[in-house]
């Protein structure tokens, strides 16, 4: 899925990077309707991937899926991806752990440098994912 989110390092004693927003909630709920070892995307993400100039994605329409809190959403399977006109790359044998969120170390370092003495969020940014 794609949409606006709020992201940043939250907390003083145990700071952690978090993202919040309707796009995050929608993606999480869509994940619960997916199949093992498959990548599912929304219509919004489909349009972005379809028009991506640097990459080519093999997208197959899955059809309507009932998503909690969102109703019926049209979704797509991402079958493979490739750079430009090269060969398609297939999904990995084993899916990466969903508990890992890869974040650029410079963003984390900058956020940690800005941590204040109170428990307020620091270095919050708005982004589109």
JSON list of C-alpha atoms in Angstrom, two decimals:
[
{"chain": "A", "resi": 1, "resn": "UNK", "atom": "CA", "xyz": [0.00, 0.00, 0.00]},
{"chain": "A", "resi": 2, "resn": "UNK", "atom": "CA", "xyz": [1.12, 3.60, -0.25]},
{"chain": "A", "resi": 3, "resn": "UNK", "atom": "CA", "xyz": [0.18, 6.80, 1.55]},
{"chain": "A", "resi": 4, "resn": "UNK", "atom": "CA", "xyz": [1.18, 9.48, 4.02]},
{"chain": "A", "resi": 5, "resn": "UNK", "atom": "CA", "xyz": [2.76, 8.43, 7.31]},
{"chain": "A", "resi": 6, "resn": "UNK", "atom": "CA", "xyz": [4.32, 10.06, 10.33]},
{"chain": "A", "resi": 7, "resn": "UNK", "atom": "CA", "xyz": [7.70, 8.56, 11.19]},
{"chain": "A", "resi": 8, "resn": "UNK", "atom": "CA", "xyz": [10.28, 9.16, 13.86]},
{"chain": "A", "resi": 9, "resn": "UNK", "atom": "CA", "xyz": [12.11, 7.98, 16.93]},
{"chain": "A", "resi": 10, "resn": "UNK", "atom": "CA", "xyz": [9.80, 7.86, 19.95]},
{"chain": "A", "resi": 11, "resn": "UNK", "atom": "CA", "xyz": [10.79, 7.63, 23.60]},
{"chain": "A", "resi": 12, "resn": "UNK", "atom": "CA", "xyz": [13.67, 8.70, 25.78]},
{"chain": "A", "resi": 13, "resn": "UNK", "atom": "CA", "xyz": [14.61, 5.66, 27.88]},
{"chain": "A", "resi": 14, "resn": "UNK", "atom": "CA", "xyz": [13.99, 3.04, 25.17]},
{"chain": "A", "resi": 15, "resn": "UNK", "atom": "CA", "xyz": [13.90, 5.01, 21.91]},
{"chain": "A", "resi": 16, "resn": "UNK", "atom": "CA", "xyz": [12.57, 3.16, 18.89]},
{"chain": "A", "resi": 17, "resn": "UNK", "atom": "CA", "xyz": [11.71, 4.07, 15.32]},
{"chain": "A", "resi": 18, "resn": "UNK", "atom": "CA", "xyz": [8.00, 3.92, 14.54]},
{"chain": "A", "resi": 19, "resn": "UNK", "atom": "CA", "xyz": [5.69, 4.81, 11.69]},
{"chain": "A", "resi": 20, "resn": "UNK", "atom": "CA", "xyz": [2.04, 5.71, 12.11]},
{"chain": "A", "resi": 21, "resn": "UNK", "atom": "CA", "xyz": [-0.86, 6.47, 9.82]},
{"chain": "A", "resi": 22, "resn": "UNK", "atom": "CA", "xyz": [-3.76, 5.07, 7.86]},
{"chain": "A", "resi": 23, "resn": "UNK", "atom": "CA", "xyz": [-1.37, 3.71, 5.20]},
{"chain": "A", "resi": 24, "resn": "UNK", "atom": "CA", "xyz": [0.41, 1.61, 7.85]},
{"chain": "A", "resi": 25, "resn": "UNK", "atom": "CA", "xyz": [-2.88, 0.29, 9.24]},
{"chain": "A", "resi": 26, "resn": "UNK", "atom": "CA", "xyz": [-4.17, -0.53, 5.76]},
{"chain": "A", "resi": 27, "resn": "UNK", "atom": "CA", "xyz": [-0.94, -2.36, 4.83]},
{"chain": "A", "resi": 28, "resn": "UNK", "atom": "CA", "xyz": [-1.07, -4.35, 8.07]},
{"chain": "A", "resi": 29, "resn": "UNK", "atom": "CA", "xyz": [-4.66, -5.38, 7.50]},
{"chain": "A", "resi": 30, "resn": "UNK", "atom": "CA", "xyz": [-3.93, -6.27, 3.88]},
{"chain": "A", "resi": 31, "resn": "UNK", "atom": "CA", "xyz": [-1.07, -8.47, 5.06]},
{"chain": "A", "resi": 32, "resn": "UNK", "atom": "CA", "xyz": [-3.53, -10.55, 7.08]},
{"chain": "A", "resi": 33, "resn": "UNK", "atom": "CA", "xyz": [-5.44, -11.36, 3.85]},
{"chain": "A", "resi": 34, "resn": "UNK", "atom": "CA", "xyz": [-2.36, -12.35, 1.85]},
{"chain": "A", "resi": 35, "resn": "UNK", "atom": "CA", "xyz": [-0.98, -15.82, 1.19]},
{"chain": "A", "resi": 36, "resn": "UNK", "atom": "CA", "xyz": [2.28, -17.25, 2.51]},
{"chain": "A", "resi": 37, "resn": "UNK", "atom": "CA", "xyz": [5.33, -16.21, 0.45]},
{"chain": "A", "resi": 38, "resn": "UNK", "atom": "CA", "xyz": [3.29, -13.85, -1.75]},
{"chain": "A", "resi": 39, "resn": "UNK", "atom": "CA", "xyz": [3.46, -10.07, -2.05]},
{"chain": "A", "resi": 40, "resn": "UNK", "atom": "CA", "xyz": [0.09, -8.37, -2.32]},
{"chain": "A", "resi": 41, "resn": "UNK", "atom": "CA", "xyz": [-0.39, -4.69, -3.11]},
{"chain": "A", "resi": 42, "resn": "UNK", "atom": "CA", "xyz": [-3.31, -2.28, -3.27]},
{"chain": "A", "resi": 43, "resn": "UNK", "atom": "CA", "xyz": [-4.58, -0.48, -6.37]},
{"chain": "A", "resi": 44, "resn": "UNK", "atom": "CA", "xyz": [-2.68, 2.62, -5.25]},
{"chain": "A", "resi": 45, "resn": "UNK", "atom": "CA", "xyz": [0.62, 0.72, -5.01]},
{"chain": "A", "resi": 46, "resn": "UNK", "atom": "CA", "xyz": [-0.17, -1.05, -8.30]},
{"chain": "A", "resi": 47, "resn": "UNK", "atom": "CA", "xyz": [-0.42, 2.29, -10.12]},
{"chain": "A", "resi": 48, "resn": "UNK", "atom": "CA", "xyz": [2.91, 3.44, -8.66]},
{"chain": "A", "resi": 49, "resn": "UNK", "atom": "CA", "xyz": [4.67, 0.17, -9.54]},
{"chain": "A", "resi": 50, "resn": "UNK", "atom": "CA", "xyz": [3.13, 0.02, -13.02]},
{"chain": "A", "resi": 51, "resn": "UNK", "atom": "CA", "xyz": [4.47, 3.50, -13.82]},
{"chain": "A", "resi": 52, "resn": "UNK", "atom": "CA", "xyz": [7.90, 3.13, -12.16]},
{"chain": "A", "resi": 53, "resn": "UNK", "atom": "CA", "xyz": [10.44, 4.20, -14.81]},
{"chain": "A", "resi": 54, "resn": "UNK", "atom": "CA", "xyz": [13.49, 2.30, -13.47]},
{"chain": "A", "resi": 55, "resn": "UNK", "atom": "CA", "xyz": [11.85, -1.06, -12.76]},
{"chain": "A", "resi": 56, "resn": "UNK", "atom": "CA", "xyz": [9.46, -3.49, -14.39]},
{"chain": "A", "resi": 57, "resn": "UNK", "atom": "CA", "xyz": [7.06, -5.44, -12.21]},
{"chain": "A", "resi": 58, "resn": "UNK", "atom": "CA", "xyz": [5.05, -8.49, -13.21]},
{"chain": "A", "resi": 59, "resn": "UNK", "atom": "CA", "xyz": [1.68, -7.76, -11.59]},
{"chain": "A", "resi": 60, "resn": "UNK", "atom": "CA", "xyz": [-1.32, -10.10, -11.60]},
{"chain": "A", "resi": 61, "resn": "UNK", "atom": "CA", "xyz": [-4.73, -8.92, -10.49]},
{"chain": "A", "resi": 62, "resn": "UNK", "atom": "CA", "xyz": [-5.92, -10.87, -7.45]},
{"chain": "A", "resi": 63, "resn": "UNK", "atom": "CA", "xyz": [-9.33, -9.24, -7.34]},
{"chain": "A", "resi": 64, "resn": "UNK", "atom": "CA", "xyz": [-11.44, -8.02, -4.46]},
{"chain": "A", "resi": 65, "resn": "UNK", "atom": "CA", "xyz": [-10.42, -8.85, -0.90]},
{"chain": "A", "resi": 66, "resn": "UNK", "atom": "CA", "xyz": [-12.35, -7.98, 2.26]},
{"chain": "A", "resi": 67, "resn": "UNK", "atom": "CA", "xyz": [-10.02, -5.87, 4.41]},
{"chain": "A", "resi": 68, "resn": "UNK", "atom": "CA", "xyz": [-11.05, -5.19, 8.02]},
{"chain": "A", "resi": 69, "resn": "UNK", "atom": "CA", "xyz": [-12.05, -1.55, 8.47]},
{"chain": "A", "resi": 70, "resn": "UNK", "atom": "CA", "xyz": [-11.67, -0.81, 4.74]},
{"chain": "A", "resi": 71, "resn": "UNK", "atom": "CA", "xyz": [-14.28, -2.98, 3.10]},
{"chain": "A", "resi": 72, "resn": "UNK", "atom": "CA", "xyz": [-13.62, -4.62, -0.25]},
{"chain": "A", "resi": 73, "resn": "UNK", "atom": "CA", "xyz": [-10.29, -3.63, -1.85]},
{"chain": "A", "resi": 74, "resn": "UNK", "atom": "CA", "xyz": [-8.96, -4.61, -5.25]},
{"chain": "A", "resi": 75, "resn": "UNK", "atom": "CA", "xyz": [-5.49, -6.12, -4.83]},
{"chain": "A", "resi": 76, "resn": "UNK", "atom": "CA", "xyz": [-2.65, -7.35, -7.02]},
{"chain": "A", "resi": 77, "resn": "UNK", "atom": "CA", "xyz": [0.09, -9.97, -6.67]},
{"chain": "A", "resi": 78, "resn": "UNK", "atom": "CA", "xyz": [3.66, -8.87, -7.37]},
{"chain": "A", "resi": 79, "resn": "UNK", "atom": "CA", "xyz": [5.06, -11.92, -9.15]},
{"chain": "A", "resi": 80, "resn": "UNK", "atom": "CA", "xyz": [8.54, -10.59, -9.96]},
{"chain": "A", "resi": 81, "resn": "UNK", "atom": "CA", "xyz": [10.57, -7.43, -10.43]},
{"chain": "A", "resi": 82, "resn": "UNK", "atom": "CA", "xyz": [13.50, -6.43, -12.62]},
{"chain": "A", "resi": 83, "resn": "UNK", "atom": "CA", "xyz": [15.63, -3.40, -13.26]},
{"chain": "A", "resi": 84, "resn": "UNK", "atom": "CA", "xyz": [14.81, -1.83, -16.62]},
{"chain": "A", "resi": 85, "resn": "UNK", "atom": "CA", "xyz": [14.41, -4.49, -19.28]},
{"chain": "A", "resi": 86, "resn": "UNK", "atom": "CA", "xyz": [16.53, -7.15, -17.55]},
{"chain": "A", "resi": 87, "resn": "UNK", "atom": "CA", "xyz": [15.48, -10.59, -16.37]},
{"chain": "A", "resi": 88, "resn": "UNK", "atom": "CA", "xyz": [12.84, -10.89, -13.69]},
{"chain": "A", "resi": 89, "resn": "UNK", "atom": "CA", "xyz": [13.97, -11.75, -10.18]},
{"chain": "A", "resi": 90, "resn": "UNK", "atom": "CA", "xyz": [11.90, -14.34, -8.36]},
{"chain": "A", "resi": 91, "resn": "UNK", "atom": "CA", "xyz": [10.85, -14.09, -4.70]},
{"chain": "A", "resi": 92, "resn": "UNK", "atom": "CA", "xyz": [13.34, -15.49, -2.14]},
{"chain": "A", "resi": 93, "resn": "UNK", "atom": "CA", "xyz": [13.10, -19.09, -0.92]},
{"chain": "A", "resi": 94, "resn": "UNK", "atom": "CA", "xyz": [12.37, -17.85, 2.60]},
{"chain": "A", "resi": 95, "resn": "UNK", "atom": "CA", "xyz": [10.50, -14.67, 3.47]},
{"chain": "A", "resi": 96, "resn": "UNK", "atom": "CA", "xyz": [12.32, -12.08, 5.61]},
{"chain": "A", "resi": 97, "resn": "UNK", "atom": "CA", "xyz": [11.03, -11.67, 9.14]},
{"chain": "A", "resi": 98, "resn": "UNK", "atom": "CA", "xyz": [8.13, -9.24, 9.36]},
{"chain": "A", "resi": 99, "resn": "UNK", "atom": "CA", "xyz": [9.49, -7.98, 12.68]},
{"chain": "A", "resi": 100, "resn": "UNK", "atom": "CA", "xyz": [12.44, -6.26, 11.03]},
{"chain": "A", "resi": 101, "resn": "UNK", "atom": "CA", "xyz": [12.14, -2.73, 9.72]},
{"chain": "A", "resi": 102, "resn": "UNK", "atom": "CA", "xyz": [15.21, -1.67, 7.81]},
{"chain": "A", "resi": 103, "resn": "UNK", "atom": "CA", "xyz": [16.02, 1.97, 8.40]},
{"chain": "A", "resi": 104, "resn": "UNK", "atom": "CA", "xyz": [18.99, 3.97, 7.10]},
{"chain": "A", "resi": 105, "resn": "UNK", "atom": "CA", "xyz": [21.54, 4.37, 9.87]},
{"chain": "A", "resi": 106, "resn": "UNK", "atom": "CA", "xyz": [21.99, 8.08, 9.14]},
{"chain": "A", "resi": 107, "resn": "UNK", "atom": "CA", "xyz": [18.29, 8.69, 9.88]},
{"chain": "A", "resi": 108, "resn": "UNK", "atom": "CA", "xyz": [18.56, 6.79, 13.15]},
{"chain": "A", "resi": 109, "resn": "UNK", "atom": "CA", "xyz": [21.77, 8.57, 14.12]},
{"chain": "A", "resi": 110, "resn": "UNK", "atom": "CA", "xyz": [20.25, 11.97, 13.38]},
{"chain": "A", "resi": 111, "resn": "UNK", "atom": "CA", "xyz": [17.16, 11.06, 15.37]},
{"chain": "A", "resi": 112, "resn": "UNK", "atom": "CA", "xyz": [19.17, 9.82, 18.36]},
{"chain": "A", "resi": 113, "resn": "UNK", "atom": "CA", "xyz": [21.19, 13.05, 18.39]},
{"chain": "A", "resi": 114, "resn": "UNK", "atom": "CA", "xyz": [17.94, 14.98, 18.77]},
{"chain": "A", "resi": 115, "resn": "UNK", "atom": "CA", "xyz": [16.52, 13.01, 21.72]},
{"chain": "A", "resi": 116, "resn": "UNK", "atom": "CA", "xyz": [15.38, 15.34, 24.48]},
{"chain": "A", "resi": 117, "resn": "UNK", "atom": "CA", "xyz": [15.08, 14.83, 28.24]},
{"chain": "A", "resi": 118, "resn": "UNK", "atom": "CA", "xyz": [11.30, 14.36, 28.12]},
{"chain": "A", "resi": 119, "resn": "UNK", "atom": "CA", "xyz": [9.30, 11.54, 26.57]},
{"chain": "A", "resi": 120, "resn": "UNK", "atom": "CA", "xyz": [8.15, 13.58, 23.58]},
{"chain": "A", "resi": 121, "resn": "UNK", "atom": "CA", "xyz": [8.74, 12.27, 20.05]},
{"chain": "A", "resi": 122, "resn": "UNK", "atom": "CA", "xyz": [11.80, 13.68, 18.32]},
{"chain": "A", "resi": 123, "resn": "UNK", "atom": "CA", "xyz": [12.75, 14.24, 14.70]},
{"chain": "A", "resi": 124, "resn": "UNK", "atom": "CA", "xyz": [9.33, 13.35, 13.38]},
{"chain": "A", "resi": 125, "resn": "UNK", "atom": "CA", "xyz": [8.92, 13.58, 9.63]},
{"chain": "A", "resi": 126, "resn": "UNK", "atom": "CA", "xyz": [6.02, 13.13, 7.26]},
{"chain": "A", "resi": 127, "resn": "UNK", "atom": "CA", "xyz": [6.67, 10.89, 4.29]},
{"chain": "A", "resi": 128, "resn": "UNK", "atom": "CA", "xyz": [4.98, 8.87, 1.61]},
{"chain": "A", "resi": 129, "resn": "UNK", "atom": "CA", "xyz": [5.64, 5.14, 1.43]}
]
